[in-house]
Coordinates of C-alpha atoms in Angstrom, one line a residue:
M1 CA -21.9 106.7 40.1
F2 CA -21.4 110.4 39.5
L3 CA -22.2 113.0 42.2
H4 CA -23.0 116.4 40.8
Q5 CA -22.8 119.2 43.4
P6 CA -22.7 123.0 42.8
E7 CA -19.2 124.4 43.7
F8 CA -20.1 128.0 43.6
C9 CA -23.3 130.0 44.2
S10 CA -24.8 130.9 40.8
H11 CA -26.3 134.1 42.3
C12 CA -23.3 135.7 44.2
G13 CA -20.3 133.4 43.3
N14 CA -19.5 132.4 46.9
D15 CA -17.6 129.1 47.4
L16 CA -19.9 126.3 48.4
K17 CA -17.1 123.8 49.2
Y18 CA -17.9 123.6 52.9
V19 CA -21.7 123.8 52.6
E20 CA -23.4 120.4 53.2
A21 CA -25.2 119.2 50.1
E22 CA -28.7 117.9 50.3
F23 CA -29.7 115.0 47.9
L24 CA -32.3 116.2 45.4
K25 CA -32.8 113.8 42.4
R26 CA -31.3 110.9 40.6
R27 CA -31.3 109.7 37.0
Q28 CA -29.9 106.5 35.6
I29 CA -28.5 105.5 32.3
I30 CA -28.7 102.0 31.0
D31 CA -26.2 101.0 28.4
I32 CA -25.0 97.8 26.7
P33 CA -21.2 97.2 26.9
I34 CA -19.2 97.1 23.7
I35 CA -19.0 93.6 22.3
N36 CA -15.6 92.5 21.1
P37 CA -15.9 89.5 18.7
E38 CA -13.6 86.6 19.3
Y39 CA -12.2 85.0 16.2
T40 CA -11.1 81.4 16.0
E41 CA -9.8 79.8 12.9
Q42 CA -10.4 76.2 12.0
Q43 CA -7.9 74.6 9.6
I44 CA -8.0 71.1 8.2
F45 CA -5.0 69.1 6.9
K46 CA -4.4 66.0 4.8
K47 CA -1.9 63.2 5.3
V48 CA -0.8 60.7 2.8
C49 CA -0.2 57.2 4.3
R50 CA 2.8 55.0 3.3
C51 CA 0.2 52.9 1.4
G52 CA -0.6 55.9 -0.7
F53 CA -4.1 56.6 0.7
C54 CA -4.9 60.3 1.2
N55 CA -6.4 60.9 4.6
V56 CA -8.4 64.2 5.0
Y57 CA -9.6 65.5 8.3
E58 CA -13.1 66.8 8.2
F59 CA -14.3 70.1 9.8
P60 CA -16.5 69.8 12.9
T61 CA -20.2 69.8 12.0
Q62 CA -20.9 73.3 13.3
V63 CA -18.2 74.7 11.0
N64 CA -20.1 74.3 7.8
A65 CA -19.1 77.5 5.8
N66 CA -16.1 79.7 5.2
I67 CA -17.4 82.0 7.9
S68 CA -19.6 80.5 10.7
Y69 CA -21.1 82.2 13.8
G70 CA -20.7 80.7 17.2
E71 CA -23.4 80.0 19.8
N72 CA -23.1 83.4 21.5
E73 CA -23.5 85.2 18.1
R74 CA -26.7 83.4 17.3
V75 CA -28.3 84.9 20.4
F76 CA -28.5 88.2 18.7

């Protein structure tokens, strides 16, 4: 909250520091805070068993492209 009060008389220049202020009007500003994206990287690996079989880990189902958007991003 910002309280804006005159400090000096705009007519004669007198100091108004010790003059009691009377509330007159209010105005409000509504804003949306800055959104900072959060990045998480998903990496998959492979492992070759002693038997020679190559085991590849699969990406989770919701990670279906090189770049995917999370649940919160989809809201927009």
